[in-house]
Amino acid sequence: MNRIEQTFALARERYAECGVNADAALRRLAAIPLSIHAWQGDDVTGFENTGHTLTGGCQVTGNYPGRARNAGELRADLDVALKLIPGRHRVGLQGHQVDRMLPGVDRDGFTLEHFSGWLEWAKGKGIGLDLAPAFYSHPLLDHGFSLSHPDPGIRRFWIDHGRACRRIGAEFGRVLGTPAVCNFWAPDGFKDTPADRFGFRLRLRDALDACFEEPFAPELERDAVESKLFGIGTESCTVGSNDFYLLYAAQRHKMPCFDSGHFHPTESVADKLPAVFSLIDEVLLHISRGVHWDSDHVTVLNDELLSIAREAVAYGYQDKVHFALDYFDASINRVAAWVIGARDFQKALLVALLEPPAAREAEARWDFTARLAAQEEARSLPWGAVWEYFCLTNDVPAGLGFLDEIRIYEKQVLEVRK
Ligand SMILES: C[C@H](O)[C@H](O)[C@@H](O)C(=O)CO
Ligand SMILES: [Mn+2]
C-alpha cells in the first residue's frame, strides 16, 4: 500500500469507531455531480463578438492572461479542469456562450445550432449540460431592465431568449440523457429608491410565465429561478427578490435557486435548504463566496461552505439538490479557479457525508452539551486522508499536484493567447 492508502486505512478505522462507513461516504460523494460554470473561463463575456460589455450588476475583476476567446478555447480549458476534479460532473453555460452567430439572428432567435459544438463535446465526454439565459450584456437590457421592462417589445425579446434557451436545454437533455437545468436570473433593479416596486414585479411574473409556457418533460429540462438581494447599480431594489422568487417557485413548481452571494452577509443559505425542502421538492444551489458583497470570489473551505454542504446532504435529499458553481475571478489562473473551488466544495460535501451520528443522537436526548462536544470533535477527524484517497481512486492528483498540470497548460496554451 502507498502512503495515501495507508492513511486512508487508518482513517477508515477511526471513522468506523465513530459509527461512520467511510467507503459509503466516498460512494455517495462520487454520485454528486457539480455543474462547473463555464463563465469562469471567459469572464462572463460570451462569444457573440458584438463587443457587449458585462452589464447586469455583475463585475469581474483582474486581467490574468489566457481568457477563453471562443467556445473551442473554453472547452479546451474545461477539459483540463475536469481532468483535475475527481468524479464525473456537468458544465453550465450562459445563453451567450455560443459556438457561432448566424446572420440576422439575435439571442431571441437562438437555436441548438448556436450551441452544436457544446452538445457534441458534452456527448463525447458523457457529461450533462446546463444552460442559463443571459438577460444581461446586450443593448436591450434597457435602463437595466429585461423581463420586467415596461416596453412590450423589449420584454418580448427577452421572453423569446428565455424560451429559446429552454428549447435548447431540452435538446441537450434529450441527447445527453440528463435534464438540463435552465436557471433564470434577471438583473432588473433600481440603483435608488423606486416609485413602482409592484408594476415591475407583475411584469416579471407574467414574463416568466410566458418563458415557461412551453412544457418540457422533467427528464429533459428543469427550470430554476434565481433571486438576488442587490447588484452594482441595483442597490436599492431588485425586482427578482427572494420573497418574489420563493413564492413564484412554490406556486409555479419551479426550483428556487439560492446563490450564496445573494443574501445579507449574516443570512444563512444553509438554513434555507431544510426550510424549503419541507415544502418544495428540488432546489438549485449557486455555490459562491461574497466578500463584503456579492463579489463572486472562488469558494474556499470555510464554515459557510461546510454548513451549506452539511444541510444539503444531512437529510438524504442530496439527489434533489442541483449543485452549481458560480463565481468569476480573473485575477488568478481561470482553470485553477475552477479546480480549487470545485475541489473545495467536494471536500465540504465529504466532511458532511462523514459526519458521525453522535451530535444528532445527543440532540435527540436533549443533551446539547454532548451535541456541541460531538460537533466540535468531529472537526478534527481525518477527513483529509479520505479526500486524498478519493483523488487517488479517481485518478486525479491529491494535494497540490494539480497545479503542476495547470502550470504546464498555462505555459503551452494560456500564455500564448493574446
Ligand atoms: C452569470 C450568472 O448568470 C450570474 O452569476 C448569476 O447566477 C448571478 O449570480 C448574478 O449575481
Ligand atoms: Mn448565481
CSV table of C-alpha atoms and ligand atoms in Angstrom, one decimal:
chain,number,residue,atom,x,y,z
A,1,MET,CA,0.0,0.0,0.0
A,2,ASN,CA,1.2,3.6,-0.7
A,3,ARG,CA,1.1,6.3,1.8
A,4,ILE,CA,-2.4,7.5,0.8
A,5,GLU,CA,-3.8,4.0,1.0
A,6,GLN,CA,-2.2,3.5,4.4
A,7,THR,CA,-3.5,6.8,5.9
A,8,PHE,CA,-6.9,6.0,4.4
A,9,ALA,CA,-7.0,2.6,6.1
A,10,LEU,CA,-6.3,4.2,9.4
A,11,ALA,CA,-8.9,7.0,8.8
A,12,ARG,CA,-11.5,4.3,7.8
A,13,GLU,CA,-10.9,2.7,11.2
A,14,ARG,CA,-11.1,5.9,13.0
A,15,TYR,CA,-14.4,6.8,11.3
A,16,ALA,CA,-15.7,3.3,12.0
A,17,GLU,CA,-15.1,3.9,15.7
A,18,CYS,CA,-17.4,6.9,15.4
A,19,GLY,CA,-20.1,4.9,13.6
A,20,VAL,CA,-19.3,6.1,10.1
A,21,ASN,CA,-18.7,4.0,7.0
A,22,ALA,CA,-16.0,5.9,5.0
A,23,ASP,CA,-16.4,3.8,1.9
A,24,ALA,CA,-20.1,4.5,1.8
A,25,ALA,CA,-19.4,8.3,2.2
A,26,LEU,CA,-17.0,8.1,-0.8
A,27,ARG,CA,-19.6,6.3,-2.9
A,28,ARG,CA,-22.2,9.0,-2.1
A,29,LEU,CA,-19.7,11.7,-2.9
A,30,ALA,CA,-18.9,10.1,-6.2
A,31,ALA,CA,-22.6,10.2,-7.0
A,32,ILE,CA,-22.8,14.0,-6.6
A,33,PRO,CA,-22.1,15.9,-9.9
A,34,LEU,CA,-21.2,19.6,-9.7
A,35,SER,CA,-22.2,21.9,-12.6
A,36,ILE,CA,-18.9,23.5,-13.5
A,37,HIS,CA,-19.7,27.1,-14.6
A,38,ALA,CA,-18.2,27.8,-18.0
A,39,TRP,CA,-18.4,31.5,-17.4
A,40,GLN,CA,-15.4,31.5,-15.0
A,41,GLY,CA,-13.4,30.8,-18.2
A,42,ASP,CA,-14.5,33.7,-20.3
A,43,ASP,CA,-15.1,36.3,-17.6
A,44,VAL,CA,-18.9,36.1,-18.4
A,45,THR,CA,-18.1,37.7,-21.8
A,46,GLY,CA,-19.8,35.3,-24.2
A,47,PHE,CA,-18.9,34.7,-27.8
A,48,GLU,CA,-21.3,36.8,-29.8
A,49,ASN,CA,-18.4,39.1,-30.7
A,50,THR,CA,-20.6,42.1,-30.5
A,51,GLY,CA,-18.4,43.9,-28.1
A,52,HIS,CA,-21.1,44.0,-25.5
A,53,THR,CA,-19.5,44.7,-22.1
A,54,LEU,CA,-20.6,42.8,-19.0
A,55,THR,CA,-23.6,44.6,-17.6
A,56,GLY,CA,-26.4,43.4,-15.2
A,57,GLY,CA,-24.7,44.5,-12.0
A,58,CYS,CA,-22.1,41.8,-12.0
A,59,GLN,CA,-18.4,42.5,-12.1
A,60,VAL,CA,-15.3,40.5,-13.0
A,61,THR,CA,-12.0,41.9,-11.7
A,62,GLY,CA,-8.5,41.0,-12.8
A,63,ASN,CA,-6.8,40.5,-16.1
A,64,TYR,CA,-4.9,37.3,-15.7
A,65,PRO,CA,-3.7,36.2,-19.2
A,66,GLY,CA,-5.4,33.4,-21.1
A,67,ARG,CA,-9.2,34.2,-21.0
A,68,ALA,CA,-11.0,31.9,-23.5
A,69,ARG,CA,-12.0,33.9,-26.6
A,70,ASN,CA,-14.3,31.4,-28.2
A,71,ALA,CA,-16.2,28.2,-27.4
A,72,GLY,CA,-13.4,26.0,-28.6
A,73,GLU,CA,-10.8,27.6,-26.3
A,74,LEU,CA,-13.3,27.5,-23.4
A,75,ARG,CA,-13.9,23.7,-24.0
A,76,ALA,CA,-10.1,23.1,-24.0
A,77,ASP,CA,-9.8,24.9,-20.7
A,78,LEU,CA,-12.7,23.0,-19.2
A,79,ASP,CA,-11.1,19.7,-20.5
A,80,VAL,CA,-8.0,20.5,-18.3
A,81,ALA,CA,-10.1,21.4,-15.3
A,82,LEU,CA,-12.4,18.4,-15.5
A,83,LYS,CA,-9.4,16.1,-15.5
A,84,LEU,CA,-8.3,17.6,-12.2
A,85,ILE,CA,-11.7,17.5,-10.4
A,86,PRO,CA,-12.4,14.0,-9.1
A,87,GLY,CA,-15.7,12.3,-10.2
A,88,ARG,CA,-18.0,13.0,-13.2
A,89,HIS,CA,-19.5,16.4,-13.4
A,90,ARG,CA,-21.6,18.7,-15.7
A,91,VAL,CA,-20.9,22.0,-17.3
A,92,GLY,CA,-23.2,25.1,-17.0
A,93,LEU,CA,-23.4,27.6,-19.9
A,94,GLN,CA,-24.7,31.1,-20.3
A,95,GLY,CA,-27.0,31.9,-23.1
A,96,HIS,CA,-24.4,34.0,-25.0
A,97,GLN,CA,-21.5,31.5,-24.9
A,98,VAL,CA,-22.4,30.4,-28.4
A,99,ASP,CA,-20.3,28.4,-30.9
A,100,ARG,CA,-21.3,30.7,-33.6
A,101,MET,CA,-23.5,33.5,-34.6
A,102,LEU,CA,-25.8,33.3,-37.6
A,103,PRO,CA,-26.6,36.2,-39.9
A,104,GLY,CA,-29.5,38.3,-38.6
A,105,VAL,CA,-30.2,36.1,-35.6
A,106,ASP,CA,-30.0,37.6,-32.1
A,107,ARG,CA,-30.5,35.9,-28.7
A,108,ASP,CA,-34.2,35.8,-29.1
A,109,GLY,CA,-33.8,33.5,-32.1
A,110,PHE,CA,-31.0,31.2,-30.8
A,111,THR,CA,-31.4,27.5,-31.6
A,112,LEU,CA,-29.4,24.4,-31.0
A,113,GLU,CA,-27.3,25.3,-34.0
A,114,HIS,CA,-25.8,28.1,-31.9
A,115,PHE,CA,-24.6,25.5,-29.3
A,116,SER,CA,-23.9,22.4,-31.5
A,117,GLY,CA,-20.2,22.3,-30.7
A,118,TRP,CA,-21.1,22.2,-27.0
A,119,LEU,CA,-23.5,19.4,-27.5
A,120,GLU,CA,-21.0,17.3,-29.5
A,121,TRP,CA,-18.3,18.0,-26.9
A,122,ALA,CA,-20.5,17.0,-23.9
A,123,LYS,CA,-21.8,13.9,-25.8
A,124,GLY,CA,-18.2,12.8,-26.4
A,125,LYS,CA,-17.4,13.3,-22.7
A,126,GLY,CA,-20.6,11.7,-21.5
A,127,ILE,CA,-21.5,14.7,-19.3
A,128,GLY,CA,-24.6,16.8,-18.9
A,129,LEU,CA,-25.0,20.5,-19.9
A,130,ASP,CA,-27.0,23.2,-18.2
A,131,LEU,CA,-28.0,26.4,-19.9
A,132,ALA,CA,-28.9,29.8,-18.3
A,133,PRO,CA,-30.4,32.6,-20.4
A,134,ALA,CA,-28.2,35.7,-20.5
A,135,PHE,CA,-30.6,38.5,-19.6
A,136,TYR,CA,-27.7,41.0,-19.5
A,137,SER,CA,-24.8,42.4,-21.6
A,138,HIS,CA,-27.0,43.4,-24.5
A,139,PRO,CA,-28.3,46.7,-25.8
A,140,LEU,CA,-31.9,45.6,-25.0
A,141,LEU,CA,-31.1,45.5,-21.3
A,142,ASP,CA,-32.6,48.9,-21.3
A,143,HIS,CA,-32.1,51.1,-18.2
A,144,GLY,CA,-31.1,47.8,-16.6
A,145,PHE,CA,-34.4,46.1,-17.2
A,146,SER,CA,-35.2,43.0,-19.3
A,147,LEU,CA,-38.1,40.7,-18.5
A,148,SER,CA,-39.8,43.4,-16.4
A,149,HIS,CA,-39.3,46.3,-18.8
A,150,PRO,CA,-42.4,48.4,-19.4
A,151,ASP,CA,-41.9,48.2,-23.2
A,152,PRO,CA,-43.6,45.1,-24.5
A,153,GLY,CA,-41.2,44.8,-27.4
A,154,ILE,CA,-38.2,44.7,-25.1
A,155,ARG,CA,-40.0,42.2,-22.9
A,156,ARG,CA,-40.8,40.1,-25.9
A,157,PHE,CA,-37.1,39.9,-27.0
A,158,TRP,CA,-36.1,38.7,-23.5
A,159,ILE,CA,-39.0,36.3,-23.2
A,160,ASP,CA,-38.1,34.8,-26.6
A,161,HIS,CA,-34.5,34.4,-25.4
A,162,GLY,CA,-35.6,32.6,-22.3
A,163,ARG,CA,-37.9,30.4,-24.4
A,164,ALA,CA,-35.1,29.7,-26.8
A,165,CYS,CA,-32.7,28.6,-24.0
A,166,ARG,CA,-35.3,26.2,-22.6
A,167,ARG,CA,-35.8,24.6,-26.0
A,168,ILE,CA,-32.0,24.3,-26.5
A,169,GLY,CA,-31.7,22.9,-22.9
A,170,ALA,CA,-34.4,20.3,-23.6
A,171,GLU,CA,-32.4,19.2,-26.7
A,172,PHE,CA,-29.3,18.9,-24.5
A,173,GLY,CA,-31.4,16.8,-22.1
A,174,ARG,CA,-32.7,14.6,-24.9
A,175,VAL,CA,-29.3,13.9,-26.5
A,176,LEU,CA,-27.3,13.7,-23.3
A,177,GLY,CA,-29.8,11.7,-21.3
A,178,THR,CA,-29.7,14.1,-18.3
A,179,PRO,CA,-32.0,17.0,-17.8
A,180,ALA,CA,-30.6,20.5,-18.5
A,181,VAL,CA,-31.1,22.9,-15.6
A,182,CYS,CA,-32.2,26.3,-17.1
A,183,ASN,CA,-31.6,28.9,-14.4
A,184,PHE,CA,-33.5,32.3,-14.9
A,185,TRP,CA,-31.7,35.2,-13.3
A,186,ALA,CA,-32.7,38.7,-14.5
A,187,PRO,CA,-30.6,41.7,-13.3
A,188,ASP,CA,-33.6,44.0,-13.3
A,189,GLY,CA,-33.5,46.5,-10.4
A,190,PHE,CA,-33.1,50.1,-9.2
A,191,LYS,CA,-30.0,52.0,-8.1
A,192,ASP,CA,-32.1,54.3,-6.0
A,193,THR,CA,-35.5,54.2,-4.3
A,194,PRO,CA,-38.1,53.2,-6.9
A,195,ALA,CA,-41.6,54.7,-7.2
A,196,ASP,CA,-43.2,51.5,-8.5
A,197,ARG,CA,-41.9,48.3,-7.0
A,198,PHE,CA,-45.1,46.5,-7.8
A,199,GLY,CA,-45.6,47.0,-11.5
A,200,PHE,CA,-42.2,45.7,-12.3
A,201,ARG,CA,-42.8,42.6,-10.3
A,202,LEU,CA,-46.2,42.0,-12.0
A,203,ARG,CA,-44.4,42.2,-15.4
A,204,LEU,CA,-41.6,39.9,-14.3
A,205,ARG,CA,-44.2,37.4,-13.1
A,206,ASP,CA,-46.1,37.5,-16.4
A,207,ALA,CA,-42.9,37.4,-18.5
A,208,LEU,CA,-41.6,34.4,-16.6
A,209,ASP,CA,-45.0,32.7,-17.1
A,210,ALA,CA,-44.5,33.3,-20.9
A,211,CYS,CA,-41.0,31.9,-20.8
A,212,PHE,CA,-42.2,28.8,-19.1
A,213,GLU,CA,-45.3,28.3,-21.2
A,214,GLU,CA,-43.9,25.5,-23.3
A,215,PRO,CA,-43.9,22.3,-21.3
A,216,PHE,CA,-40.8,20.0,-21.3
A,217,ALA,CA,-40.6,16.7,-19.6
A,218,PRO,CA,-38.6,16.8,-16.4
A,219,GLU,CA,-36.2,14.2,-17.8
A,220,LEU,CA,-35.2,16.8,-20.4
A,221,GLU,CA,-35.2,20.2,-18.8
A,222,ARG,CA,-35.7,21.7,-15.3
A,223,ASP,CA,-36.4,25.4,-14.6
A,224,ALA,CA,-34.9,27.4,-11.8
A,225,VAL,CA,-35.4,31.0,-10.7
A,226,GLU,CA,-32.6,32.9,-9.0
A,227,SER,CA,-33.2,35.7,-6.5
A,228,LYS,CA,-30.7,38.4,-5.7
A,229,LEU,CA,-30.5,41.0,-2.9
A,230,PHE,CA,-28.7,43.7,-4.9
A,231,GLY,CA,-26.2,44.3,-7.7
A,232,ILE,CA,-23.9,47.1,-8.7
A,233,GLY,CA,-26.3,49.7,-9.8
A,234,THR,CA,-29.3,47.9,-8.4
A,235,GLU,CA,-28.5,48.6,-4.7
A,236,SER,CA,-32.0,49.8,-3.7
A,237,CYS,CA,-34.3,47.2,-5.2
A,238,THR,CA,-34.0,44.0,-7.3
A,239,VAL,CA,-37.3,43.1,-9.0
A,240,GLY,CA,-36.4,39.4,-8.6
A,241,SER,CA,-36.1,39.4,-4.8
A,242,ASN,CA,-36.0,36.3,-2.7
A,243,ASP,CA,-39.6,37.0,-1.5
A,244,PHE,CA,-40.8,37.2,-5.1
A,245,TYR,CA,-39.0,34.1,-6.4
A,246,LEU,CA,-39.6,31.8,-3.4
A,247,LEU,CA,-43.3,32.3,-3.8
A,248,TYR,CA,-43.1,32.1,-7.6
A,249,ALA,CA,-41.1,28.9,-7.4
A,250,ALA,CA,-43.6,27.3,-5.0
A,251,GLN,CA,-46.7,28.4,-6.9
A,252,ARG,CA,-45.3,27.6,-10.4
A,253,HIS,CA,-43.5,24.4,-9.3
A,254,LYS,CA,-40.1,25.7,-10.3
A,255,MET,CA,-36.8,25.3,-8.5
A,256,PRO,CA,-35.7,28.2,-6.3
A,257,CYS,CA,-32.0,29.0,-6.9
A,258,PHE,CA,-30.1,30.1,-3.8
A,259,ASP,CA,-26.8,31.8,-4.6
A,260,SER,CA,-24.6,32.0,-1.5
A,261,GLY,CA,-23.6,35.6,-2.5
A,262,HIS,CA,-27.2,36.8,-2.9
A,263,PHE,CA,-28.3,37.4,0.7
A,264,HIS,CA,-27.4,39.6,3.6
A,265,PRO,CA,-23.9,38.6,4.8
A,266,THR,CA,-25.3,37.3,8.1
A,267,GLU,CA,-28.1,35.3,6.4
A,268,SER,CA,-27.6,31.6,6.2
A,269,VAL,CA,-28.2,29.9,2.9
A,270,ALA,CA,-27.6,26.6,4.6
A,271,ASP,CA,-30.6,27.1,6.8
A,272,LYS,CA,-32.8,27.8,3.8
A,273,LEU,CA,-32.4,24.3,2.5
A,274,PRO,CA,-34.2,22.3,5.2
A,275,ALA,CA,-36.8,25.1,5.4
A,276,VAL,CA,-37.5,25.0,1.7
A,277,PHE,CA,-37.3,21.2,1.4
A,278,SER,CA,-40.2,20.9,3.9
A,279,LEU,CA,-42.4,22.2,1.1
A,280,ILE,CA,-40.5,22.2,-2.2
A,281,ASP,CA,-39.0,19.1,-3.9
A,282,GLU,CA,-36.0,20.4,-5.7
A,283,VAL,CA,-33.5,23.3,-5.5
A,284,LEU,CA,-30.6,24.8,-7.4
A,285,LEU,CA,-27.6,26.0,-5.4
A,286,HIS,CA,-25.2,28.5,-6.8
A,287,ILE,CA,-22.1,28.0,-4.7
A,288,SER,CA,-20.2,31.2,-4.5
A,289,ARG,CA,-18.4,33.4,-2.0
A,290,GLY,CA,-19.2,37.0,-1.3
A,291,VAL,CA,-16.5,39.1,0.4
A,292,HIS,CA,-18.4,42.1,1.8
A,293,TRP,CA,-20.8,41.9,-1.2
A,294,ASP,CA,-21.8,39.5,-4.0
A,295,SER,CA,-18.1,39.6,-5.2
A,296,ASP,CA,-18.2,36.1,-6.6
A,297,HIS,CA,-14.9,35.0,-5.1
A,298,VAL,CA,-13.6,31.5,-5.6
A,299,THR,CA,-15.2,29.3,-3.0
A,300,VAL,CA,-12.9,28.3,0.0
A,301,LEU,CA,-13.4,25.7,2.7
A,302,ASN,CA,-15.0,28.0,5.3
A,303,ASP,CA,-17.8,27.5,7.8
A,304,GLU,CA,-20.4,28.8,5.4
A,305,LEU,CA,-19.4,26.3,2.7
A,306,LEU,CA,-19.2,23.5,5.2
A,307,SER,CA,-22.7,24.3,6.6
A,308,ILE,CA,-24.3,24.6,3.1
A,309,ALA,CA,-22.8,21.2,2.2
A,310,ARG,CA,-23.9,19.7,5.5
A,311,GLU,CA,-27.5,20.9,5.2
A,312,ALA,CA,-27.6,19.7,1.6
A,313,VAL,CA,-26.8,16.1,2.5
A,314,ALA,CA,-27.8,15.7,6.1
A,315,TYR,CA,-31.4,14.6,5.4
A,316,GLY,CA,-30.8,12.3,2.4
A,317,TYR,CA,-32.3,14.5,-0.2
A,318,GLN,CA,-29.0,15.5,-1.9
A,319,ASP,CA,-30.3,14.0,-5.2
A,320,LYS,CA,-32.8,16.8,-5.2
A,321,VAL,CA,-30.2,19.5,-4.9
A,322,HIS,CA,-28.5,20.7,-8.1
A,323,PHE,CA,-25.0,21.9,-7.1
A,324,ALA,CA,-23.7,24.5,-9.4
A,325,LEU,CA,-20.6,26.7,-9.0
A,326,ASP,CA,-21.0,30.4,-9.7
A,327,TYR,CA,-18.0,32.7,-9.2
A,328,PHE,CA,-15.7,34.6,-11.5
A,329,ASP,CA,-12.2,35.6,-10.7
A,330,ALA,CA,-10.0,36.9,-13.4
A,331,SER,CA,-7.1,37.8,-11.1
A,332,ILE,CA,-5.8,34.2,-11.0
A,333,ASN,CA,-5.4,31.3,-13.5
A,334,ARG,CA,-9.0,30.7,-14.5
A,335,VAL,CA,-8.5,26.9,-14.8
A,336,ALA,CA,-7.1,26.8,-11.3
A,337,ALA,CA,-10.1,28.8,-10.1
A,338,TRP,CA,-12.5,26.1,-11.3
A,339,VAL,CA,-10.3,23.3,-9.8
A,340,ILE,CA,-9.8,24.9,-6.4
A,341,GLY,CA,-13.4,25.9,-6.0
A,342,ALA,CA,-14.8,22.6,-7.1
A,343,ARG,CA,-12.5,20.5,-5.0
A,344,ASP,CA,-13.2,22.7,-2.1
A,345,PHE,CA,-16.9,22.1,-2.3
A,346,GLN,CA,-16.4,18.4,-2.8
A,347,LYS,CA,-14.3,18.5,0.4
A,348,ALA,CA,-17.2,20.2,2.2
A,349,LEU,CA,-19.5,17.6,0.9
A,350,LEU,CA,-17.2,14.8,2.1
A,351,VAL,CA,-16.9,16.3,5.6
A,352,ALA,CA,-20.7,16.3,5.7
A,353,LEU,CA,-21.0,12.8,4.4
A,354,LEU,CA,-18.5,11.6,7.1
A,355,GLU,CA,-20.4,13.3,9.9
A,356,PRO,CA,-20.7,10.9,12.9
A,357,PRO,CA,-24.2,10.4,14.3
A,358,ALA,CA,-23.2,11.5,17.8
A,359,ALA,CA,-24.4,15.1,17.5
A,360,ARG,CA,-27.9,14.1,16.3
A,361,GLU,CA,-28.1,11.3,18.9
A,362,ALA,CA,-27.2,13.8,21.6
A,363,GLU,CA,-29.8,16.3,20.3
A,364,ALA,CA,-32.5,13.6,20.3
A,365,ARG,CA,-32.0,13.1,24.0
A,366,TRP,CA,-31.9,16.9,24.6
A,367,ASP,CA,-28.2,16.7,25.6
A,368,PHE,CA,-26.9,19.9,24.0
A,369,THR,CA,-23.7,19.7,25.9
A,370,ALA,CA,-22.8,16.4,24.2
A,371,ARG,CA,-24.1,17.7,20.9
A,372,LEU,CA,-21.7,20.7,20.9
A,373,ALA,CA,-18.8,18.5,22.0
A,374,ALA,CA,-19.6,16.0,19.2
A,375,GLN,CA,-19.9,18.7,16.6
A,376,GLU,CA,-16.5,20.3,17.6
A,377,GLU,CA,-14.7,17.0,18.0
A,378,ALA,CA,-15.8,15.9,14.5
A,379,ARG,CA,-13.8,18.8,13.1
A,380,SER,CA,-10.6,17.1,13.9
A,381,LEU,CA,-11.5,13.7,12.4
A,382,PRO,CA,-9.2,12.6,9.5
A,383,TRP,CA,-11.4,13.6,6.5
A,384,GLY,CA,-8.3,14.8,4.6
A,385,ALA,CA,-7.0,11.2,4.4
A,386,VAL,CA,-10.3,10.1,2.9
A,387,TRP,CA,-10.2,13.0,0.4
A,388,GLU,CA,-6.7,12.1,-0.7
A,389,TYR,CA,-8.0,8.5,-1.2
A,390,PHE,CA,-10.9,9.9,-3.2
A,391,CYS,CA,-8.5,11.7,-5.5
A,392,LEU,CA,-6.3,8.6,-5.8
A,393,THR,CA,-9.2,6.3,-6.8
A,394,ASN,CA,-10.4,8.9,-9.3
A,395,ASP,CA,-7.1,9.3,-10.9
A,396,VAL,CA,-6.6,12.9,-10.1
A,397,PRO,CA,-3.6,14.3,-8.2
A,398,ALA,CA,-4.2,14.6,-4.4
A,399,GLY,CA,-2.6,17.7,-2.8
A,400,LEU,CA,-1.0,20.5,-4.9
A,401,GLY,CA,-0.1,18.2,-7.8
A,402,PHE,CA,-3.0,19.5,-9.9
A,403,LEU,CA,-1.3,22.9,-10.0
A,404,ASP,CA,1.7,21.4,-11.9
A,405,GLU,CA,-0.5,20.3,-14.7
A,406,ILE,CA,-2.2,23.7,-14.9
A,407,ARG,CA,1.1,25.5,-15.0
A,408,ILE,CA,2.2,23.3,-18.0
A,409,TYR,CA,-1.1,24.2,-19.7
A,410,GLU,CA,-0.6,27.8,-18.9
A,411,LYS,CA,2.8,27.9,-20.5
A,412,GLN,CA,1.8,26.0,-23.5
A,413,VAL,CA,-1.7,27.5,-24.2
A,414,LEU,CA,-2.9,30.3,-22.0
A,415,GLU,CA,0.1,32.5,-22.2
A,416,VAL,CA,0.1,32.5,-26.0
A,417,ARG,CA,-3.5,33.7,-26.2
A,418,LYS,CA,-3.2,37.4,-26.9
B,1,LIG,C1,-23.6,34.6,-14.8
B,1,LIG,C2,-24.8,34.2,-13.9
B,1,LIG,O1,-26.0,34.3,-14.6
B,1,LIG,C3,-24.8,35.0,-12.7
B,1,LIG,O2,-23.6,34.8,-12.0
B,1,LIG,C4,-26.0,34.8,-11.8
B,1,LIG,O3,-26.1,33.5,-11.5
B,1,LIG,C5,-25.7,35.6,-10.5
B,1,LIG,O4,-25.4,35.0,-9.5
B,1,LIG,C6,-25.7,37.1,-10.7
B,1,LIG,O5,-25.3,37.7,-9.5
B,2,MN,MN,-25.7,32.9,-9.3
